[in-house]
Phi, psi and omega in degrees: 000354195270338182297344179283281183294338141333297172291337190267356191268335184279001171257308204276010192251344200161099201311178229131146159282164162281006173289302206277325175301338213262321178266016167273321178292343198260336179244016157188313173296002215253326169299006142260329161202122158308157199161113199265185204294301190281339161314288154339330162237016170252032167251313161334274168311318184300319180309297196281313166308332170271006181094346197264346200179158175210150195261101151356072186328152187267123155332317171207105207302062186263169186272142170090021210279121155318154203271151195227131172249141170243156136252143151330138188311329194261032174257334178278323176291308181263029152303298222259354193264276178330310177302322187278339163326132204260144154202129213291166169280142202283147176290128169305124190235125178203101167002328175293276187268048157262317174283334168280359159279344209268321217267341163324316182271312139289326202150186180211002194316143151085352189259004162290325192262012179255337186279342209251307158335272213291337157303331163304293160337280174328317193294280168340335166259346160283336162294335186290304201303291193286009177275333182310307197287323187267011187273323210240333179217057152334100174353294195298035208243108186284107190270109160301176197284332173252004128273357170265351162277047161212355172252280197312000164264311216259004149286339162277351170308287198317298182323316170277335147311282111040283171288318172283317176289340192270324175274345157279343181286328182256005156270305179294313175302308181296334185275025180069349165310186172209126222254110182312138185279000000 
């Protein structure tokens, strides 16, 4: 249910087509919750069927013109309804660690260098994070109310990064490996 509202907080930060959403989502709501092109534009049309959005008359009136989207009040009520919603946290479901309970059982062959993989990863993308935090939210930097709630998604990024590089650096050691430099 949250992909709907992805999108109307990404309308209501700034109208879009369904091209700039799709490349808005790969460069910053997307690091938390993902939605490939075409989800993105059948959540769209539902949006608009729903009364949540309307498509922008075209400045000039072209063949092939992209749709430019706002949202509608009753797309803004049901934001702001959702946000105040009580909901519980979702369980973790992550592949790793199910394959490494799986290897309790098989075997463990091949799974030191996919944990040293995912560290890499991880490592990489807390670097992504933290060049984000110090490029976008700078110590001197008079932060309005909706930039310390956009440094708080993106510190909780950090934070889960952080946390996977430090418990995969200690899952090689312990699985006797030496945890890639």
């Amino acid at each position: 249910m949250s992909l709907p509202h992805a999108i109307l907080t990404a309308l209501l930060e700034k109208p879009s087509s369904g091209l700039e959403l799709t490349r808005r989502f790969d460069r910053s709501i997307g690091y938390f919750w993902s939605a490939t092109h075409q989800q993105i534009y059948r959540e769209l049309g539902k949006l608009e069927r729903a009364g949540h959005i309307r498509a922008l008359a075209p400045a000039q009136p072209t063949r092939g013109q992209k749709k430019e989207y706002e949202v509608l009040p009753a797309g803004r009520e049901e934001l702001t309804a959702w946000v105040a919603k009580a909901e519980d946290p979702k369980p973790v479901r992550d592949p790793l660690l199910l394959r490494l309970r799986a290897a309790g059982v098989v075997g463990s062959e091949g799974l030191g260098a996919e944990l040293g993989r995912h560290l890499a990863l991880h490592r990489r993308q807390l670097d992504e994070y933290t060049a984000i935090e110090a490029r976008d939210f700078p110590p001197e930097r008079q932060a309005t109310e909706q930039d310390r709630l956009r440094h708080l998604v993106l510190r909780g990024g950090i934070e889960l990064e952080t946390f996977w590089t430090k418990w995969l650096t200690d899952a090689l050691t312990e699985f006797g490996g030496t945890p890639p430099a």
